[in-house]
PDB file of N, CA, C and O in Angstrom:
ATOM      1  N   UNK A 461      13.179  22.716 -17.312  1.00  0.00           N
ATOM      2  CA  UNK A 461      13.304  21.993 -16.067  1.00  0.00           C
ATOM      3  C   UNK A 461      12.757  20.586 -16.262  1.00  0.00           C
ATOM      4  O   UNK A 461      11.664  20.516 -16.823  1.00  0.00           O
ATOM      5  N   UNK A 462      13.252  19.638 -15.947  1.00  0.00           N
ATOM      6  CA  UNK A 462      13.175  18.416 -16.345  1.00  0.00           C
ATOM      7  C   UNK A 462      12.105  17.780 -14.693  1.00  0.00           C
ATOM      8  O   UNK A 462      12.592  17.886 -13.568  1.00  0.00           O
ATOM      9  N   UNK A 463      10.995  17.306 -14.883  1.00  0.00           N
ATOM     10  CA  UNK A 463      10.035  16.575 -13.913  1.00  0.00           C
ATOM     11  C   UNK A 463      10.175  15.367 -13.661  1.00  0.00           C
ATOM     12  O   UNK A 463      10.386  14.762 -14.712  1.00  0.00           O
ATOM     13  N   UNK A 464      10.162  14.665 -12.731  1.00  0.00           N
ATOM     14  CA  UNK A 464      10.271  13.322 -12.723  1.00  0.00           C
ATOM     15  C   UNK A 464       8.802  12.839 -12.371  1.00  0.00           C
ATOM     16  O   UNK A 464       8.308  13.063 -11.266  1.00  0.00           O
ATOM     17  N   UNK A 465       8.119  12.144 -13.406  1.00  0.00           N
ATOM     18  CA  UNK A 465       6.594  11.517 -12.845  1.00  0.00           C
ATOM     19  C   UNK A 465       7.112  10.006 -12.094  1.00  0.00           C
ATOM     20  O   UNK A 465       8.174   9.400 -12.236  1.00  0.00           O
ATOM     21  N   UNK A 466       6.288   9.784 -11.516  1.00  0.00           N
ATOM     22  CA  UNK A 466       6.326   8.164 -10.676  1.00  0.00           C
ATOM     23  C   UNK A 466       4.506   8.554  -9.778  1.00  0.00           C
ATOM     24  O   UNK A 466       3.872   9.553  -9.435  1.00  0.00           O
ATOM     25  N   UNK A 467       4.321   6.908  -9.746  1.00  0.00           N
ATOM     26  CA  UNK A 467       3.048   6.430  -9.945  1.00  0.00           C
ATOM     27  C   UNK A 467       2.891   6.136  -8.630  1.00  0.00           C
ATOM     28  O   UNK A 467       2.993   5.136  -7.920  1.00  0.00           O
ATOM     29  N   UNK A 468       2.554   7.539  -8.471  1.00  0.00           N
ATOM     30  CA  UNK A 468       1.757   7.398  -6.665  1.00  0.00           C
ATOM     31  C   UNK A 468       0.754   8.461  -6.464  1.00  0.00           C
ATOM     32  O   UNK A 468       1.002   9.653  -6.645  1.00  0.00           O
ATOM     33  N   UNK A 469      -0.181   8.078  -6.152  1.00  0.00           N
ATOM     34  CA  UNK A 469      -1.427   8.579  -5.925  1.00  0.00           C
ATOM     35  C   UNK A 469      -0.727   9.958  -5.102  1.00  0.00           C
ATOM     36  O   UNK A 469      -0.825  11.031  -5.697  1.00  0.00           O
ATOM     37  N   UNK A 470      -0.127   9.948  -3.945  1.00  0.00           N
ATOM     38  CA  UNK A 470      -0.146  11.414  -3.433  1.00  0.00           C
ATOM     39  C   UNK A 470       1.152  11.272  -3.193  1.00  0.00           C
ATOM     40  O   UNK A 470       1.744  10.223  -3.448  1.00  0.00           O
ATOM     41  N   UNK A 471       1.945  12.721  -2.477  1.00  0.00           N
ATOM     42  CA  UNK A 471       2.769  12.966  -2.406  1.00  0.00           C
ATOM     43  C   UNK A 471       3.823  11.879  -1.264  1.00  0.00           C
ATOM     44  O   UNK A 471       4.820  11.194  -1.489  1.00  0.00           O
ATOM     45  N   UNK A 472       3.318  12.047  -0.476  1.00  0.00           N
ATOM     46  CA  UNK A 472       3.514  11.095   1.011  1.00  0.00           C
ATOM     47  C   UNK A 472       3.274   9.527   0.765  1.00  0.00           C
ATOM     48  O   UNK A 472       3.814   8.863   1.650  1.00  0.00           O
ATOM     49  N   UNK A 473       2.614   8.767  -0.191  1.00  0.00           N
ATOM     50  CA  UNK A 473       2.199   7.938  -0.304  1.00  0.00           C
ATOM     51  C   UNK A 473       3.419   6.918  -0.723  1.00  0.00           C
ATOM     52  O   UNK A 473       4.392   7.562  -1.115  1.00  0.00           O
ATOM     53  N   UNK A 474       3.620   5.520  -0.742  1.00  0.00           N
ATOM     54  CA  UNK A 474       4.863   4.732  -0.826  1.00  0.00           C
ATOM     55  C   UNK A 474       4.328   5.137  -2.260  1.00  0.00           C
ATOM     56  O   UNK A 474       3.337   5.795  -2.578  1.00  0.00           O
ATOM     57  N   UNK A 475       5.473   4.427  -3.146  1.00  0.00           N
ATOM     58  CA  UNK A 475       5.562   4.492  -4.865  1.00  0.00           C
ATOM     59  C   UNK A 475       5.097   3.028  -4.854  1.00  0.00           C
ATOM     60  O   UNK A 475       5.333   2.126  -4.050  1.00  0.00           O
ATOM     61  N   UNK A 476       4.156   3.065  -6.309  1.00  0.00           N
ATOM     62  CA  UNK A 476       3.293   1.349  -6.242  1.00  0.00           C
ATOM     63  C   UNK A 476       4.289   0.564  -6.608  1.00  0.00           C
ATOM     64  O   UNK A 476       4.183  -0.661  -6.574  1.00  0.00           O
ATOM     65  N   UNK A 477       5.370   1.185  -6.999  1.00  0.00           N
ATOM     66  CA  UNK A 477       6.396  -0.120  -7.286  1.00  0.00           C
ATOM     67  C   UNK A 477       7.262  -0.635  -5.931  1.00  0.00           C
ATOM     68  O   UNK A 477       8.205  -1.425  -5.967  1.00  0.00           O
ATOM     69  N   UNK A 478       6.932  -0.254  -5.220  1.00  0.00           N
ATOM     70  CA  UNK A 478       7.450  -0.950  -4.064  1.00  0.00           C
ATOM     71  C   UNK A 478       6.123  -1.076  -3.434  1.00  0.00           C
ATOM     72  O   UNK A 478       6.359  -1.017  -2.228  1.00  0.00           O
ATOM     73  N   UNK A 479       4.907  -1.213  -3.598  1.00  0.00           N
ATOM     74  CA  UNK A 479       3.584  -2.028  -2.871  1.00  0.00           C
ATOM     75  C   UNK A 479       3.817  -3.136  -2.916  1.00  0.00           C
ATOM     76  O   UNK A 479       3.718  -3.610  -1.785  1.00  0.00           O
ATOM     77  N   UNK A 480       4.112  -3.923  -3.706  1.00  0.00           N
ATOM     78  CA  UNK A 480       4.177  -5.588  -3.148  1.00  0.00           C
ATOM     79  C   UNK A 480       5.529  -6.186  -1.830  1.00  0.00           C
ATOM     80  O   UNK A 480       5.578  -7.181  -1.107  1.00  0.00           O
ATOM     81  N   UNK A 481       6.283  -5.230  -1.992  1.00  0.00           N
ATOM     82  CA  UNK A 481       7.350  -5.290  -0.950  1.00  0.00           C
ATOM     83  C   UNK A 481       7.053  -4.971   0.347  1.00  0.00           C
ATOM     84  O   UNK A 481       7.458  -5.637   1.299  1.00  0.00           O
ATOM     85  N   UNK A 482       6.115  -3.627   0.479  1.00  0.00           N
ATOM     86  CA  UNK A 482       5.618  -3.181   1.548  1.00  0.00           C
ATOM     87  C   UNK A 482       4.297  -3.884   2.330  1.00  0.00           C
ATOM     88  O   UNK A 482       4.015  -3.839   3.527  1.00  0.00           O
ATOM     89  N   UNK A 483       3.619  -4.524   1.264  1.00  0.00           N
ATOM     90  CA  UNK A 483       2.862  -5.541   1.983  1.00  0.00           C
ATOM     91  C   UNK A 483       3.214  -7.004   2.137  1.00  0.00           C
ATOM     92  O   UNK A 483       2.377  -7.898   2.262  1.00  0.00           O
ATOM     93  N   UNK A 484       4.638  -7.184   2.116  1.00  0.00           N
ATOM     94  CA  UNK A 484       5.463  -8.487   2.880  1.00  0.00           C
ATOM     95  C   UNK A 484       6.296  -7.913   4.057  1.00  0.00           C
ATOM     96  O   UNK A 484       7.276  -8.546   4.449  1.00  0.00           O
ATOM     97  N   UNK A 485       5.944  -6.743   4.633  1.00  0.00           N
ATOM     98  CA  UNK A 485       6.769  -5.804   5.607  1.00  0.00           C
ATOM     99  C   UNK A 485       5.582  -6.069   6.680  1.00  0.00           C
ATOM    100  O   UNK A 485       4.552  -5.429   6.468  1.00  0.00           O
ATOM    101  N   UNK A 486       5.591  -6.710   7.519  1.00  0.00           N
ATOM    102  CA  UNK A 486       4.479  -6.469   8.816  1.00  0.00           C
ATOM    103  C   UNK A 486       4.674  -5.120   9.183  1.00  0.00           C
ATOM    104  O   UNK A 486       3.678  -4.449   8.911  1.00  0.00           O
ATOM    105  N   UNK A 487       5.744  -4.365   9.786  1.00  0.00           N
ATOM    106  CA  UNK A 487       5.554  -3.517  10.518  1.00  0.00           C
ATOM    107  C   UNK A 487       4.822  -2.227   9.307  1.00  0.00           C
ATOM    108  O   UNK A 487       4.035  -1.377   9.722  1.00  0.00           O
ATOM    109  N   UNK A 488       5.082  -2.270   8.408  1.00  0.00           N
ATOM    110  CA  UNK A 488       4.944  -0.953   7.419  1.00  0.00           C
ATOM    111  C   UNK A 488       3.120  -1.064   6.873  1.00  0.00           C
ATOM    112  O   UNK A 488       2.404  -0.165   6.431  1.00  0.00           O
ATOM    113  N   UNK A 489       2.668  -3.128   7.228  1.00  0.00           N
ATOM    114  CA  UNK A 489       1.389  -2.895   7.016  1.00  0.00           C
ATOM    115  C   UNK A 489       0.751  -2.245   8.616  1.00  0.00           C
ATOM    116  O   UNK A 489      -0.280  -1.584   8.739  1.00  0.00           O
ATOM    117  N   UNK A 490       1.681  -2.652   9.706  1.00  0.00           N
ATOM    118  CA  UNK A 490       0.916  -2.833  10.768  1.00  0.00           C
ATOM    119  C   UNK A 490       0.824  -0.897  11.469  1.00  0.00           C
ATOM    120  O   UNK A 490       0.364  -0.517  12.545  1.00  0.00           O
ATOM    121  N   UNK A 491       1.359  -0.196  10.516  1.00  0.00           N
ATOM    122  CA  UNK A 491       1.913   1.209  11.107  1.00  0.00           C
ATOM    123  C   UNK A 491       0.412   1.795  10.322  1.00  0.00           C
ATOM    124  O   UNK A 491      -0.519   2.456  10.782  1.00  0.00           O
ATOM    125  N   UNK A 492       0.616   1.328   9.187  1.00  0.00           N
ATOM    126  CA  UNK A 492      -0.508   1.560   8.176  1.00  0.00           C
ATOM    127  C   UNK A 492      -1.957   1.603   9.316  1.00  0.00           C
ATOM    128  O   UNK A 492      -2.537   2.617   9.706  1.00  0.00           O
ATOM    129  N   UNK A 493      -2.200   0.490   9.581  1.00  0.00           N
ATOM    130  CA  UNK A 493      -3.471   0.155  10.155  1.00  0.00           C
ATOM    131  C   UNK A 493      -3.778   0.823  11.616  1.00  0.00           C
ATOM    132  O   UNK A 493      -4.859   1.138  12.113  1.00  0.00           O
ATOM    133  N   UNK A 494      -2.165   0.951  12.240  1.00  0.00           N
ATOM    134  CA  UNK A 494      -2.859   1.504  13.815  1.00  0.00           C
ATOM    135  C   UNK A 494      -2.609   3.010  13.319  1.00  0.00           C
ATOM    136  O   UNK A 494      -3.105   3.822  14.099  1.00  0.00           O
ATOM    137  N   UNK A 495      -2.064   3.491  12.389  1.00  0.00           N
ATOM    138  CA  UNK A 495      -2.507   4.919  12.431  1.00  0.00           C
ATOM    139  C   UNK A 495      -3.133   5.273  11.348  1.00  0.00           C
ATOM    140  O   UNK A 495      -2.841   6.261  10.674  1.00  0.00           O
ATOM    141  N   UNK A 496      -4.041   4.479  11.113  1.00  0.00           N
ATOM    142  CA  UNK A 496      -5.312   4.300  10.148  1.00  0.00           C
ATOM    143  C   UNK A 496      -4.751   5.816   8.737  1.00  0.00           C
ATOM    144  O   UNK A 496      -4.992   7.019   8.641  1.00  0.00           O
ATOM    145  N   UNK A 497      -3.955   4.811   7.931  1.00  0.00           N
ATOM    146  CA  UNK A 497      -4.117   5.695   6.192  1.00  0.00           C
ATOM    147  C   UNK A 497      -3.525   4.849   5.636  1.00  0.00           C
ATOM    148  O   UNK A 497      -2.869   4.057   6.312  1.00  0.00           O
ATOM    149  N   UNK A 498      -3.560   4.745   4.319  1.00  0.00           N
ATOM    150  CA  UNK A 498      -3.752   4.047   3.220  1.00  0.00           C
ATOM    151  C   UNK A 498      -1.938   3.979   2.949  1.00  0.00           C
ATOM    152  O   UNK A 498      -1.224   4.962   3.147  1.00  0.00           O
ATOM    153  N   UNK A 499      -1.505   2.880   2.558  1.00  0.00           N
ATOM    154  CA  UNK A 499      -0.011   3.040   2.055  1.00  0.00           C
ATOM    155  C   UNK A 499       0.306   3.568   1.167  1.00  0.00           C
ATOM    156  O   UNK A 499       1.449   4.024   1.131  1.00  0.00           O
ATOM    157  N   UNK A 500      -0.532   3.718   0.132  1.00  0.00           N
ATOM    158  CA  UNK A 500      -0.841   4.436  -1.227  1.00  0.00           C
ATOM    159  C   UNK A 500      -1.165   6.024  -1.315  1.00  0.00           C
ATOM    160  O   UNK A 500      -0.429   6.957  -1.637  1.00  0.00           O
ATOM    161  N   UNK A 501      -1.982   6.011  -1.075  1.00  0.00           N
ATOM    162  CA  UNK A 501      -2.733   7.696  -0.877  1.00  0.00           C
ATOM    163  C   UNK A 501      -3.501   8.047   0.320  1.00  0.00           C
ATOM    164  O   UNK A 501      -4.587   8.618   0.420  1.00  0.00           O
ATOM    165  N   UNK A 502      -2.575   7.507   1.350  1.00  0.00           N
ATOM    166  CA  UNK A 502      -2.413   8.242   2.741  1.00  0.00           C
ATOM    167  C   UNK A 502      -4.136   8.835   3.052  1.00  0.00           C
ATOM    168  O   UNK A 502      -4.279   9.823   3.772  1.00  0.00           O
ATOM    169  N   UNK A 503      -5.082   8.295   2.584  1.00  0.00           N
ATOM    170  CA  UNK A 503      -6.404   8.365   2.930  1.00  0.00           C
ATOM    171  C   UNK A 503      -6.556   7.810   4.507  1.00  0.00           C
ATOM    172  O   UNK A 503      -5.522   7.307   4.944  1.00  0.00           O
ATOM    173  N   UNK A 504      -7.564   7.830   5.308  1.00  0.00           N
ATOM    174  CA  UNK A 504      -8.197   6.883   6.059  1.00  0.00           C
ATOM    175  C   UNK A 504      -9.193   6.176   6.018  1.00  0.00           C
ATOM    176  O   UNK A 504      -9.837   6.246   4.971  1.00  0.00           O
ATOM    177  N   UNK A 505      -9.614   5.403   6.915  1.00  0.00           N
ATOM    178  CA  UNK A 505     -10.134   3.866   6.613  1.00  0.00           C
ATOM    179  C   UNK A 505      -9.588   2.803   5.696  1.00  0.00           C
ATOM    180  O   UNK A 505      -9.734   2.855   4.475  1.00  0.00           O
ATOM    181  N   UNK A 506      -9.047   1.979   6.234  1.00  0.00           N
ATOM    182  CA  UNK A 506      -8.038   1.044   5.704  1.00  0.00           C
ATOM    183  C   UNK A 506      -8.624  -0.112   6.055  1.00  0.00           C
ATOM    184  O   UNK A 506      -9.468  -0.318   6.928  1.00  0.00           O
ATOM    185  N   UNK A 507      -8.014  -0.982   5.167  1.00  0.00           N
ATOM    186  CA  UNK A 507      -8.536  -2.841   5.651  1.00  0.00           C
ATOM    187  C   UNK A 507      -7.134  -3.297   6.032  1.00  0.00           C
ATOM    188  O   UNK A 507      -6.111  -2.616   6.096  1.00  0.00           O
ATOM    189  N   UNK A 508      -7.313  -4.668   6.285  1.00  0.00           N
ATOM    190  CA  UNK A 508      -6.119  -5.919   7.094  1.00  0.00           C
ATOM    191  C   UNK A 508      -4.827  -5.506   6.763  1.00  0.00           C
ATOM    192  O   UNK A 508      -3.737  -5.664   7.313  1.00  0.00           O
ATOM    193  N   UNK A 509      -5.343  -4.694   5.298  1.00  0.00           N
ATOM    194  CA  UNK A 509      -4.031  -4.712   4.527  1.00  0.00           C
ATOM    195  C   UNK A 509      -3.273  -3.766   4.345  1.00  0.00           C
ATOM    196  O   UNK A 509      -2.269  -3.871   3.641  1.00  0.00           O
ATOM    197  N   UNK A 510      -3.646  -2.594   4.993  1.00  0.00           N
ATOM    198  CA  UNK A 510      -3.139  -1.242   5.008  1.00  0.00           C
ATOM    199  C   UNK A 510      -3.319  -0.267   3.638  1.00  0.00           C
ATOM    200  O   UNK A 510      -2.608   0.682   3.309  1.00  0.00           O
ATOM    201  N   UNK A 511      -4.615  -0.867   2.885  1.00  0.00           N
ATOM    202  CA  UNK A 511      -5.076  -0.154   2.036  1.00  0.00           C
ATOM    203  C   UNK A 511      -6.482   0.570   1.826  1.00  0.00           C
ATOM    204  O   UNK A 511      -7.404  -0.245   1.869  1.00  0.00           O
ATOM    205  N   UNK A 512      -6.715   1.322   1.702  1.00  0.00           N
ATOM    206  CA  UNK A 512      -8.197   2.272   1.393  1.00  0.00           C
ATOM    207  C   UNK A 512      -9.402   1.111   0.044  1.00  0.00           C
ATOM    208  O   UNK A 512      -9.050   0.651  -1.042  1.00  0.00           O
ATOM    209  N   UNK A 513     -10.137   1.046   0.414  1.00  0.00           N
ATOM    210  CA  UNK A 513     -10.863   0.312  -0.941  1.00  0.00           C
ATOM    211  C   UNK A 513     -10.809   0.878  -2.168  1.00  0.00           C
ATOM    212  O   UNK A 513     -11.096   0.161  -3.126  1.00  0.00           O
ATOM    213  N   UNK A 514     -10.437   2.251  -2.392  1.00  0.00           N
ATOM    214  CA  UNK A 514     -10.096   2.688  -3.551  1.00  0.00           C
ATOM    215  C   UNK A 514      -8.670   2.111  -4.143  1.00  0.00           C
ATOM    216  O   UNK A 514      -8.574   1.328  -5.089  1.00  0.00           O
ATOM    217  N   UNK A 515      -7.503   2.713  -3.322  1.00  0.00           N
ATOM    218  CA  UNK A 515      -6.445   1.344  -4.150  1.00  0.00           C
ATOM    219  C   UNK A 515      -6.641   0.263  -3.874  1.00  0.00           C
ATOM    220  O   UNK A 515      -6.401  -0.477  -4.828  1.00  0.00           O
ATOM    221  N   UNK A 516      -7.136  -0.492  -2.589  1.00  0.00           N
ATOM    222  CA  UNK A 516      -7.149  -1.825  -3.138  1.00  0.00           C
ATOM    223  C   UNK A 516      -7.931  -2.560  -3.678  1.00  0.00           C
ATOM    224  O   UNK A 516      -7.921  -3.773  -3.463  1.00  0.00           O
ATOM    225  N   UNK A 517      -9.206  -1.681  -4.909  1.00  0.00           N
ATOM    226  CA  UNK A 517      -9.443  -2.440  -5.885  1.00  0.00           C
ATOM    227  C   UNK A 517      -8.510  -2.110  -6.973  1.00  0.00           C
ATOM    228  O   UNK A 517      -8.800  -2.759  -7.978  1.00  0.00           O
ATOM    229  N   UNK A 518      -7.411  -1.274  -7.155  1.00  0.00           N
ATOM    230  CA  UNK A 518      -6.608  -0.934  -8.262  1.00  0.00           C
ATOM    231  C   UNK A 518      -5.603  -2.231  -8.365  1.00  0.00           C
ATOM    232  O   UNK A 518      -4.807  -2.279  -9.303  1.00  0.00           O
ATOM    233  N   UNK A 519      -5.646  -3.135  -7.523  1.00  0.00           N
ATOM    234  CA  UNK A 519      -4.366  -4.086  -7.268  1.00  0.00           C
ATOM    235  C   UNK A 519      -4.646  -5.268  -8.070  1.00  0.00           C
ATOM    236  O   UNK A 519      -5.809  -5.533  -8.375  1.00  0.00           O
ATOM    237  N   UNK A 520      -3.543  -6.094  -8.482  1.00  0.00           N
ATOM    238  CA  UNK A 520      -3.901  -6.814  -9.566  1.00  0.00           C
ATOM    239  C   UNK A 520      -2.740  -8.212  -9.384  1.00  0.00           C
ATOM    240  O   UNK A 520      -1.936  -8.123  -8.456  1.00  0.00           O
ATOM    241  N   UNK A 521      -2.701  -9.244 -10.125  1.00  0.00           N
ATOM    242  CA  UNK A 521      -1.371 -10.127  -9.681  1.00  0.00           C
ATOM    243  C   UNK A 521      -0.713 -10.299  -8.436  1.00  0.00           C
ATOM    244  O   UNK A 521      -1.486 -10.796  -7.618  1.00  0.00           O
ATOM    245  N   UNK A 522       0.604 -10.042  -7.902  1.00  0.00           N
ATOM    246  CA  UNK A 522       0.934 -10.438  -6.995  1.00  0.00           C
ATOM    247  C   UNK A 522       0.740  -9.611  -5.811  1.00  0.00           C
ATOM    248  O   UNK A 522       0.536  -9.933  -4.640  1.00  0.00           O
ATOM    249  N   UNK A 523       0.867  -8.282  -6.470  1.00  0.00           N
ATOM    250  CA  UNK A 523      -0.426  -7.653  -5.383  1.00  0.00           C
ATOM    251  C   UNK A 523      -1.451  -7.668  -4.250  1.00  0.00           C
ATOM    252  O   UNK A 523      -1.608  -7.318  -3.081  1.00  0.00           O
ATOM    253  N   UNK A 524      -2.268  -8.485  -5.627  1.00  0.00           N
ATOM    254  CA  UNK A 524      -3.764  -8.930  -4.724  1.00  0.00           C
ATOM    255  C   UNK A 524      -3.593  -9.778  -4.228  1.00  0.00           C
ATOM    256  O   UNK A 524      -4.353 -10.133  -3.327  1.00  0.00           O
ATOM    257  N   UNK A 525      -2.356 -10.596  -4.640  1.00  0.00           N
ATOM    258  CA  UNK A 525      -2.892 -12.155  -4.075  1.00  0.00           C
ATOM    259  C   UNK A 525      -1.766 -12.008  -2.620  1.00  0.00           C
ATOM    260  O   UNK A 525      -1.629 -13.001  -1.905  1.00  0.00           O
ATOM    261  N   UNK A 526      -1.083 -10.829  -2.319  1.00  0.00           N
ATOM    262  CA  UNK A 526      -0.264 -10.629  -1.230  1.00  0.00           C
ATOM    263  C   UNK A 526      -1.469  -9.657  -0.380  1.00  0.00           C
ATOM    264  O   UNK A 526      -1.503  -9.961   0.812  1.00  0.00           O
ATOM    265  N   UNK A 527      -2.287  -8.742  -0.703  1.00  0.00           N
ATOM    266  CA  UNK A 527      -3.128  -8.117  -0.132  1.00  0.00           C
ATOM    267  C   UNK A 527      -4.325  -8.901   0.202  1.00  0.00           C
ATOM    268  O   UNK A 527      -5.202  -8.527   0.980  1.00  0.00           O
ATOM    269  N   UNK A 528      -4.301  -9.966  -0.410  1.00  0.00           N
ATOM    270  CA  UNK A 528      -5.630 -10.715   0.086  1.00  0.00           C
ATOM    271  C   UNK A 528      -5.175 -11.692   1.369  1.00  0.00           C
ATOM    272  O   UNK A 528      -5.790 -11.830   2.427  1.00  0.00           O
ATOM    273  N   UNK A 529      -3.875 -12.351   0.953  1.00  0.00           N
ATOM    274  CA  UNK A 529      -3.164 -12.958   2.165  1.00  0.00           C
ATOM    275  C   UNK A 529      -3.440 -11.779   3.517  1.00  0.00           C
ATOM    276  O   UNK A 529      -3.514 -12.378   4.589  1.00  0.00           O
ATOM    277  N   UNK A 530      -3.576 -10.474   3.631  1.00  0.00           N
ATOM    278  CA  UNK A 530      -3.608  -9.887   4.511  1.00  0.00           C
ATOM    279  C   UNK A 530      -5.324 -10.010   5.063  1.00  0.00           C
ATOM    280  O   UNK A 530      -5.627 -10.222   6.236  1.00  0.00           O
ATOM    281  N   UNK A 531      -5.893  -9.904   4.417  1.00  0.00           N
ATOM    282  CA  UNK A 531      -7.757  -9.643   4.792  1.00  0.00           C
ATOM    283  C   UNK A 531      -7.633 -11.286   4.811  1.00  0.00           C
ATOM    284  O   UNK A 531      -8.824 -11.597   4.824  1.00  0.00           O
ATOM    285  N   UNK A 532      -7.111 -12.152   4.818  1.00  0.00           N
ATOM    286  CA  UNK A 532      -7.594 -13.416   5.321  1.00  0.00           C
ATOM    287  C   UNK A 532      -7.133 -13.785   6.452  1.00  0.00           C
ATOM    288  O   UNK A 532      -7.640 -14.689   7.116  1.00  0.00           O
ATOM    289  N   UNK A 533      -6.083 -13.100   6.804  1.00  0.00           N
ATOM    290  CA  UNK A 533      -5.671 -13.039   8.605  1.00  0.00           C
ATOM    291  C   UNK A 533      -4.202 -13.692   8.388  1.00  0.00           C
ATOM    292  O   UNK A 533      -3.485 -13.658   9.388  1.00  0.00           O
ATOM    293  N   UNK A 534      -3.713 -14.222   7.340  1.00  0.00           N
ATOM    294  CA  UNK A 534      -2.918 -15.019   7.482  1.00  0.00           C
ATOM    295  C   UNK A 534      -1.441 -14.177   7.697  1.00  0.00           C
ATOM    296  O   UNK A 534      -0.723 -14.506   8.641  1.00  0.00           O
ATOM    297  N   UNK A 535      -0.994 -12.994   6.706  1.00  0.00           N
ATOM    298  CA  UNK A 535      -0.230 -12.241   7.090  1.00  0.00           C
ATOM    299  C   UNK A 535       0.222 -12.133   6.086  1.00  0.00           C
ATOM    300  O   UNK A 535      -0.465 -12.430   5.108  1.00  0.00           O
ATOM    301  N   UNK A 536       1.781 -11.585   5.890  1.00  0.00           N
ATOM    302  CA  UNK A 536       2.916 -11.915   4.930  1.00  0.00           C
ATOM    303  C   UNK A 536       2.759 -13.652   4.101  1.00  0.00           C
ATOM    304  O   UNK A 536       3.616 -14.035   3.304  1.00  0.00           O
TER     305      UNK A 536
END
């Protein structure tokens, strides 16, 4: 039986290869935050950015510098 791996923390969680897309999506950060879990691994307690501090210290390049645009208020 042939498995398909892809790089997401949990089952429910977006795939990290579409995280930088999803945090230029207002509504998908803003769904994130009012029903408080992580876009990644569907944890709770989240920041600006609709991420848990566990992935979003995993974030790196355009990533961070799109997730930090979020914790500075500015947005997308």
């Amino acid at each position: 039986m042939y498995t398909l791996r892809v790089k997401r923390y949990n089952a429910q969680g977006i795939l990290r290869a579409e995280l930088l897309v999803s945090l230029k999506d207002r509504r998908k950060v803003g769904d994130s935050r009012r029903f408080d879990y992580c876009m990644l691994c569907r944890s709770s307690g989240v920041n600006e950015a609709g991420l848990c501090n566990a992935c979003y210290s995993y974030l790196d390049g355009e990533e961070a510098k799109a997730a930090a645009r979020w914790l500075a208020g500015v947005g997308p």
